[in-house]
Every structure is written in structure tokens, then in C-alpha cells.
Coordinates of C-alpha atoms and ligand atoms in Angstrom, one line a residue:
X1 CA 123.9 122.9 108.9
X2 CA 123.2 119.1 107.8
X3 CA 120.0 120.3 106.6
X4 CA 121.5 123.2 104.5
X5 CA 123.8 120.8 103.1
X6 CA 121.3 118.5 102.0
X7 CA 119.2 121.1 100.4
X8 CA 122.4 122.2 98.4
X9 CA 122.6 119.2 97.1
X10 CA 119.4 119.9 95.0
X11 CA 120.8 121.3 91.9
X12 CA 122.6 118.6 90.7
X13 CA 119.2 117.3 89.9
X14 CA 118.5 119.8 86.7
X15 CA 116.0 122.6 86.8
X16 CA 113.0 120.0 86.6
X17 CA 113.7 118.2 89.3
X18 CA 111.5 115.3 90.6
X19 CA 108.0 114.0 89.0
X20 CA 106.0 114.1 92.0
X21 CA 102.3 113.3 92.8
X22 CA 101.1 114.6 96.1
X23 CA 97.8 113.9 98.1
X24 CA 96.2 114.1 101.2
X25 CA 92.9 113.2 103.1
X26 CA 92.1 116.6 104.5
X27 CA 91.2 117.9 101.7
X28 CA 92.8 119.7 98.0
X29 CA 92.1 122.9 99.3
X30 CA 93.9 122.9 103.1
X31 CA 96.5 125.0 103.4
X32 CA 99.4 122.1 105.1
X33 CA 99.0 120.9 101.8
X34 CA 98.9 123.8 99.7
X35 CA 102.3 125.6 101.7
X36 CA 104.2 121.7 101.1
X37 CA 103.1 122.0 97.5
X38 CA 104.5 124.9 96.8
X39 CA 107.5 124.6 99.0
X40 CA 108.2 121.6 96.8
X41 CA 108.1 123.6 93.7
X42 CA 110.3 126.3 94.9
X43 CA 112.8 123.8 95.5
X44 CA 112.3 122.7 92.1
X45 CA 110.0 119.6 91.6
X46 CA 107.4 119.2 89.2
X47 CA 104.3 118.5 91.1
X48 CA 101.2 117.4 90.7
X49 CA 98.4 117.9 93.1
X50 CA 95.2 115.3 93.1
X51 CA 93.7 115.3 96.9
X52 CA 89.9 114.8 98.1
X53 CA 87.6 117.3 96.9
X54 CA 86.8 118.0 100.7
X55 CA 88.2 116.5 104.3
X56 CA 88.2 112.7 104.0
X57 CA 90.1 112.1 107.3
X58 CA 90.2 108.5 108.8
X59 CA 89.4 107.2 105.3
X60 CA 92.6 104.9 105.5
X61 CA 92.6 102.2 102.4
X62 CA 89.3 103.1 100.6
X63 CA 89.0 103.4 97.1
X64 CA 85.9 104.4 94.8
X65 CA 85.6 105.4 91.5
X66 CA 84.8 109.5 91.9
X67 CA 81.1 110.5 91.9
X68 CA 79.5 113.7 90.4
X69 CA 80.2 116.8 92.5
X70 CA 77.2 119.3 93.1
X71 CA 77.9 120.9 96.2
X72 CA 80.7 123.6 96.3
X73 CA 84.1 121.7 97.2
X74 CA 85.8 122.4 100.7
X75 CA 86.6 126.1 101.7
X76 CA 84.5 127.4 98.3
X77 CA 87.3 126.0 96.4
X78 CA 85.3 124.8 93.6
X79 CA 82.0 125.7 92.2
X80 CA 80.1 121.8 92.3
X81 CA 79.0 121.6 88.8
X82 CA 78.5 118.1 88.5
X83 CA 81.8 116.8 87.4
X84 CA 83.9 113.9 89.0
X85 CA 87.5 115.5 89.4
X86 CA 88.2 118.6 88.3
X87 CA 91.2 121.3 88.4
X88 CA 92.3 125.1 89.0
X89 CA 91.5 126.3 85.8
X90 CA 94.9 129.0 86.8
X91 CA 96.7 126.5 87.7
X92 CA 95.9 123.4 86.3
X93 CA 98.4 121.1 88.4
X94 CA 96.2 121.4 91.7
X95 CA 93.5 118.9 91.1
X96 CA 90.8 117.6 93.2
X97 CA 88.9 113.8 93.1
X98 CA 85.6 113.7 94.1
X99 CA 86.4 110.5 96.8
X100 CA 88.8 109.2 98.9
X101 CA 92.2 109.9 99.5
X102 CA 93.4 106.6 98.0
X103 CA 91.3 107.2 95.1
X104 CA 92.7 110.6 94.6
X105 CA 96.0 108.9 94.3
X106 CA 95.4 106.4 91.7
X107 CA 93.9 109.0 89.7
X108 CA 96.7 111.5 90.1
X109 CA 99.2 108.6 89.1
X110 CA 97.3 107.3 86.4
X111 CA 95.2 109.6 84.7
X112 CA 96.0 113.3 86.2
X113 CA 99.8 113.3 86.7
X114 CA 100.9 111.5 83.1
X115 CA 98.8 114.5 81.0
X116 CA 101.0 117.0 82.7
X117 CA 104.8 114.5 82.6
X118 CA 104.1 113.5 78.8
X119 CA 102.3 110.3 79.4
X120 CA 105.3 109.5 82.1
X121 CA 104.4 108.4 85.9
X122 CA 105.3 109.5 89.0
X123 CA 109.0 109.2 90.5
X124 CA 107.8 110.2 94.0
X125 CA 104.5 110.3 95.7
X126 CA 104.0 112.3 98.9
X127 CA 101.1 113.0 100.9
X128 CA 100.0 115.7 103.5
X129 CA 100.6 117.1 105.9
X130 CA 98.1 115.9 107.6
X131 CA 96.4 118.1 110.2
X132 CA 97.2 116.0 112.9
X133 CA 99.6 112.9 114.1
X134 CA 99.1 109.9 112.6
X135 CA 100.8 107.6 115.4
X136 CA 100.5 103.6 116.3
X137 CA 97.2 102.9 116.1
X138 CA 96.0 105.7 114.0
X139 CA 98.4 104.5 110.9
X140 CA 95.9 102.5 110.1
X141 CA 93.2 104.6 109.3
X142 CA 94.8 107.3 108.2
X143 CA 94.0 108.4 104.5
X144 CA 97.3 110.3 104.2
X145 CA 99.1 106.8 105.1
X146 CA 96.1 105.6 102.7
X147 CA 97.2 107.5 99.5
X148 CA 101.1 106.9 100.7
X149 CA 100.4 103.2 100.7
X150 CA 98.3 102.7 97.6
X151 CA 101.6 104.3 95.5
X152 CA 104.2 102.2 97.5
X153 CA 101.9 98.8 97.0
X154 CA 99.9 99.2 94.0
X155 CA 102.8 100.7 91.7
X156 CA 106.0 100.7 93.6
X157 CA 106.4 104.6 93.3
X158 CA 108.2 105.4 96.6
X159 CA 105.9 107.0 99.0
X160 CA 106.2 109.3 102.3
X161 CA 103.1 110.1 104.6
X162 CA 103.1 113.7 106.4
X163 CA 101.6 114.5 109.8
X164 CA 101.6 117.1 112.3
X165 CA 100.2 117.0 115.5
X166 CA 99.8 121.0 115.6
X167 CA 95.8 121.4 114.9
X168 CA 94.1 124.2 113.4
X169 CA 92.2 123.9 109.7
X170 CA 92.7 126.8 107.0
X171 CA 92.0 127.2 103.9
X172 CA 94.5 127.6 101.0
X173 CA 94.0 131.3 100.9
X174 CA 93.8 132.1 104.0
X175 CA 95.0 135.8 104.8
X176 CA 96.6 134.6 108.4
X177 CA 98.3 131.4 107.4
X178 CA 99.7 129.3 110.7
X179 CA 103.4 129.2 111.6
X180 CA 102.9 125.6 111.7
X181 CA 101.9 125.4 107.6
X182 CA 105.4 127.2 107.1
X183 CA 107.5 124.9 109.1
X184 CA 105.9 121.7 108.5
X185 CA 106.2 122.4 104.8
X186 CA 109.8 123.6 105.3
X187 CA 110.6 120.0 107.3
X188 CA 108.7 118.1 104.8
X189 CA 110.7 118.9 101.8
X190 CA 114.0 118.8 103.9
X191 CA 113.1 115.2 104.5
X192 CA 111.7 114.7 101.0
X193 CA 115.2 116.4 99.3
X194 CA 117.2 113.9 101.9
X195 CA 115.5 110.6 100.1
X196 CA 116.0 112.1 96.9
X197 CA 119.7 113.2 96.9
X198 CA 120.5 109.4 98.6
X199 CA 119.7 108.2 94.6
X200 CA 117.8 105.6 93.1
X201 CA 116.0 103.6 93.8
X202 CA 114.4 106.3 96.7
X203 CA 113.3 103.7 99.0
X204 CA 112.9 99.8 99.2
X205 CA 110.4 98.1 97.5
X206 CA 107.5 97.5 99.3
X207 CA 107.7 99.9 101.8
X208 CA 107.0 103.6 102.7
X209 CA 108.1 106.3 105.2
X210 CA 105.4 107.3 107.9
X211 CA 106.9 110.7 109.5
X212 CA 105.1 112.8 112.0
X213 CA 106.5 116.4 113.2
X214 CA 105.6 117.4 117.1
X215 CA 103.8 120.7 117.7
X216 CA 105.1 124.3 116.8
X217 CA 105.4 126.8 119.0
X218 CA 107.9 127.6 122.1
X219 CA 111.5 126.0 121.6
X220 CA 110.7 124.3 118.6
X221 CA 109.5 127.5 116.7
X222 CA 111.3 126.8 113.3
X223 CA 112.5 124.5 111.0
X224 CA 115.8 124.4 111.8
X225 CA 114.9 123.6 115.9
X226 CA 113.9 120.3 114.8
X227 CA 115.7 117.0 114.3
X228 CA 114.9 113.5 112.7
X229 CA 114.8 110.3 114.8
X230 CA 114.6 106.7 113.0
X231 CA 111.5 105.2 115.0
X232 CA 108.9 101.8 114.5
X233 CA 104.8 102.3 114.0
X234 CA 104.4 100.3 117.0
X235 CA 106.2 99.3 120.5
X236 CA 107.3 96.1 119.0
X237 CA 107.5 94.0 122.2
X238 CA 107.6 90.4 120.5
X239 CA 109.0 92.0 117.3
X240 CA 111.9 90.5 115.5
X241 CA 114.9 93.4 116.3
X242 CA 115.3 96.2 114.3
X243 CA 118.1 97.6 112.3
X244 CA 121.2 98.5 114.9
X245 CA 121.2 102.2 115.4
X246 CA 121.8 104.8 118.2
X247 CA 123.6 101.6 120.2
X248 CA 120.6 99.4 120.2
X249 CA 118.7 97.0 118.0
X250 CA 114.9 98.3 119.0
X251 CA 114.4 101.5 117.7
X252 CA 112.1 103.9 119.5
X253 CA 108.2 103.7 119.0
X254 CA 106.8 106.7 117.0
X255 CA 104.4 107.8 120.2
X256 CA 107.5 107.8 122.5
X257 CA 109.5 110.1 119.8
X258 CA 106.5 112.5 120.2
X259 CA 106.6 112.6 123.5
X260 CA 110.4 112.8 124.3
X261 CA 111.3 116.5 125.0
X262 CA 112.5 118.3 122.8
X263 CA 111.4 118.9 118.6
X264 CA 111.6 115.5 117.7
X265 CA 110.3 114.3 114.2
X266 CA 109.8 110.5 113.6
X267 CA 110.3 108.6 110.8
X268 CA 109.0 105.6 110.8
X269 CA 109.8 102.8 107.9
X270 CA 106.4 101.2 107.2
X271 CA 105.9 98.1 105.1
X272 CA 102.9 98.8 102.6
X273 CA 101.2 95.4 102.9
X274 CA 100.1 95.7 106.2
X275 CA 101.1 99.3 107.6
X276 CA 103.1 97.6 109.8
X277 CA 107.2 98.2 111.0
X278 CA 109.3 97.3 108.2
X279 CA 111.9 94.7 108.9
X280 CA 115.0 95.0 109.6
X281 CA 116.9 94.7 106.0
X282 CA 114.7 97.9 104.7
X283 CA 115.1 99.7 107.9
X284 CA 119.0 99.2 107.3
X285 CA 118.8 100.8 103.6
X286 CA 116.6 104.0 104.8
X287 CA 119.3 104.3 108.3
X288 CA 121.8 104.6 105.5
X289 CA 120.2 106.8 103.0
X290 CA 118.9 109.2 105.8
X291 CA 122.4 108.7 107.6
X292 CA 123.0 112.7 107.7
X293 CA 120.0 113.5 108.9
X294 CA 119.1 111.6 111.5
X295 CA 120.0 112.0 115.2
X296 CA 119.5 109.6 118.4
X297 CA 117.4 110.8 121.2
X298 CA 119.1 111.7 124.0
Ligands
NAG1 C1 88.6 116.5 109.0 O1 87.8 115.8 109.8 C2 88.4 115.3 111.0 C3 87.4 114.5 111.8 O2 86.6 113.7 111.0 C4 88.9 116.5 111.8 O3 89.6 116.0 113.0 C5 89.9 117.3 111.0 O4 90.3 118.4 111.6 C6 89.2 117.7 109.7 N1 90.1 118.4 108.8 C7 89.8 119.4 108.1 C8 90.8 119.9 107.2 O5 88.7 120.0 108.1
NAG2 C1 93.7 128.8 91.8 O1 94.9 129.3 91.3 C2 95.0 130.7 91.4 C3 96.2 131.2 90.7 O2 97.4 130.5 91.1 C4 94.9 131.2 92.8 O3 94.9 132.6 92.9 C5 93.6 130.6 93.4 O4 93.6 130.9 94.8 C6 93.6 129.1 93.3 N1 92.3 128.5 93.8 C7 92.3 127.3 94.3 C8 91.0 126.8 94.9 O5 93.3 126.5 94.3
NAG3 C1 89.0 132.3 99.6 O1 88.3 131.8 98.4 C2 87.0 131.6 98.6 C3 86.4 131.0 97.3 O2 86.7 131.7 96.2 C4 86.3 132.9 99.0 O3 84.9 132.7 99.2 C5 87.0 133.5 100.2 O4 86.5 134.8 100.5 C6 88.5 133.6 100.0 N1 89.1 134.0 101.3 C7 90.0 135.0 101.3 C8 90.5 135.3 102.7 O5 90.3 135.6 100.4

């Protein structure tokens, strides 16, 4: 029902909806990325796709100028003709960079996105989901927390990082897509529509949101089984407390979200200096913001 009610809130927005650019470090072509994509247009965004030309998982932070492609790009999905970045000549807002996943970001918010928004930037960047968690430890090589970052820190565009720990690689056109694609994309743009209908600005400055959906399949089947829990990247021990919420002042860390039973997603506020927990005061603003969404565990 609270999800429904968020989605309904949508149309207020206008028939364009959002400016968004959207990455990801598995590659352009993989369909998590493809089925969020176009679960975000359907819902009425205008969004631009610049990802890796082919699976540049655990690439966290790097950035390189693009080199000349020869080879075919991941899946077939391009023919390798010796250009740097290149498009879907069909549909020319899916867009691949010949590098890493940071590097497709900076090129889809400065150069790819603004020929397609009339010179205009970004007003949300997204990236994934990821083919698998990206948890603790993992945040911080993570290219999908890599492009995230790079938008949050390098031009304050508010930024959310996708992951699900349901495996399983397919391409974009694959004739047996996964339930998973469906219902992570579903989840993704639930969460994404939340931040948006909470208003300007999206986020805090200087943060971004690090969420990670549990596997598919059994009880948790569909989007609708799941719920969101406010969680911290790490266990946070010696930490300074968190932002009160569900009748404590530590919230729970993102591993022990995935593990709790049940269809738990986490959302984690991150700060995008150091991948770290956010403190306190931004936690409090995203707690608010996401206040009809989220639930405690149990
Ligand atoms: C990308 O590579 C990593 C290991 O380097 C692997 O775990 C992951 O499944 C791959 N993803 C795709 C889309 O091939
Ligand atoms: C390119 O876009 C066309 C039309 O939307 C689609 O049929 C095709 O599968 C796409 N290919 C890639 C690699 O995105
Ligand atoms: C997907 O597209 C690639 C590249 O065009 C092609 O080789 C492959 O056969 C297609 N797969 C399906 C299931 O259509």
C-alpha cells in the first residue's frame, strides 16, 4: 500500500519527469541494468544510460579517459570499431564508455547526458543493479558505489547505488529474462520515486544512498514482499551514534539486514568522501524523507 502511494505521487512531477544519468560496473549491456532503465522510463524519467562497454566489477574509484574499442563490446552488444564511447544507434540514450564505471559517469554527466537535456545536467544519478551485494567491506570497491560516488562528490548530483545479491548474468536481450531483473528494477524505482517525491534538494550534500535487496525467490518472490530498513555500511562499534530510529540510536549494519529473515532491503546513508556511514545529522534528513517507507526489523 505505502509503496503504491508513493508511486501515485509521480504525476505531480509533469510528463518529463526526472533528468537522470544511470551507470553501472557490470556492464551497458546487462540486463539488471537494462530492466531498471526502462522501469525508470515507464514511470516517467528521462534517462540517460552511459555504463562500461563490458563487466568492470570491483573497479571501485578508477577513472581513465576511454580508450579505442576493437573488440566487440559485452554480450555482442556493439560491433568494436575503434571508437571510445559509442551509443544504440535505435536508441541513442543507452550509451557505453570504453572504461571504468566512474569514468562512464563523468562522461554521461558531462558530455553524453547534456546533448540529450539541452546542454542541462543531471538532477539524479543512479547506478545498477549490480549483480550482486555490495555489503561492508565490499563498498569499497565496488564500481556501482564508484559511479554513485563520483556524482555525489565530484558534482553534488544526488546519487543511489543498486545491488542484489541474487546472481545470474544476462544479456539485455535475453529471451528468458530472471525474476530477479523484474523485481529488483521494480524495488529500485520504488525507492528512487520515494527520494524524489520527498522534494528538493533529493539528498544531503555530500552523501549518497548504498541499498542492497536480499535474494528472490521463495517468500520474497515480488516486489511488494519486500520492505526497507535504514541501516550503516559498517558495524560501527566505536562509532559516534546514529540518528534515533526504530527505539535506538545504532542502526543496524547492512550485512545483518541481509541476513535477518525475512525480504529485507537496506539502505544505507554513505558519506561520498570516504564510503563510509554518514553521520548522524544526514542520516536524520534521509529517516525523514524516506519516513513512509521504511520499516524496523523485527
Ligand atoms: C563481472 O565480473 C565479476 C568478477 O570479476 C563477476 O563476479 C560478475 O558476475 C561479472 N558480471 C558480469 C555481468 O559478467
Ligand atoms: C538497441 O535498441 C534497439 C531498439 O530499441 C533494440 O532492439 C536493441 O536490442 C538494442 N541493442 C542494444 C545493444 O542495446
Ligand atoms: C542478442 O544480440 C546479440 C548481438 O546482436 C546476438 O548475437 C544474440 O543472438 C541476441 N540474442 C538473442 C536471444 O536474441
Amino acid at each position: 500500500m505505502r509503496l503504491q502511494a508513493c508511486l501515485a505521487l509521480l504525476p505531480v512531477l509533469g510528463a518529463q519527469g526526472l533528468r537522470i544519468i544511470h551507470s553501472n560496473d557490470d556492464g551497458w549491456a546487462e540486463l539488471y541494468t537494462r530492466s531498471f532503465y526502462d522501469a525508470l522510463v515507464a514511470s516517467g524519467h528521462d534517462v540517460v544510460l552511459s555504463a562500461p562497454a563490458e563487466n568492470k566489477s570491483g573497479s571501485g574509484s578508477l577513472d581513465a579517459d576511454p580508450s579505442p574499442r576493437n573488440t566487440q563490446c559485452q554480450y555482442g552488444s556493439c560491433s568494436g570499431n575503434g571508437a571510445p564511447i559509442g551509443r544504440n544507434a535505435s536508441s541513442p540514450r543507452l550509451n557505453w564508455v570504453n572504461s571504468f564505471p566512474a569514468t562512464s559517469m563523468r562522461y554521461g554527466i558531462e558530455t553524453i547526458g547534456p546533448l540529450f537535456w539541452n546542454g542541462q545536467s543531471p538532477e539524479l544519478a543512479v547506478s545498477g543493479p549490480n549483480v550482486g551485494s555490495n555489503l561492508y567491506l565490499q563498498v569499497h570497491f565496488s564500481g556501482t558505489v564508484g559511479a554513485a560516488v563520483f556524482a555525489a562528490k565530484e558534482h553534488n548530483i544526488p546519487a543511489i547505488a543498486f545491488s542484489g545479491l541474487t546472481g545470474g548474468t544476462q544479456a539485455w536481450n535475453t529471451s528468458t529474462p530472471s525474476a530477479a531483473s523484474k523485481v529488483y528494477a521494480d524495488l529500485a524505482t520504488t525507492l528512487t520515486n520515494a527520494v524524489i517525491a520527498s522534494g528538493k534538494p533529493y539528498l544531503p550534500e555530500g552523501v549518497f544512498l548504498n541499498v542492497n535487496f536480499p535474494e528472490v525467490g521463495g517468500q520474497c518472490a515480488e516486489a511488494s514482499d519486500f520492505k526497507f530498513v535504514l541501516s550503516r555500511i559498517n558495524v560501527g562499534l566505536f562509532s559516534a551514534p546514529d540518528v534515533q530510529h526504530c527505539g535506538s540510536t545504532r542502526l543496524p549494519f547492512d550485512t545483518a539486514v541481509a541476513l535477518a529473515k525475512g525480504c529485507y532491503v537496506s539502505v544505507s546513508v554513505g558519506d561520498a568522501n570516504d564510503k563510509t556511514t554518514a553521520p548522524r545529522e544526514k542520516q536524520a534528513v534521509v529517516r525523514d524523507k524516506l519516513s513512509n517507507l521504511l520499516t524496523c526489523l523485527p
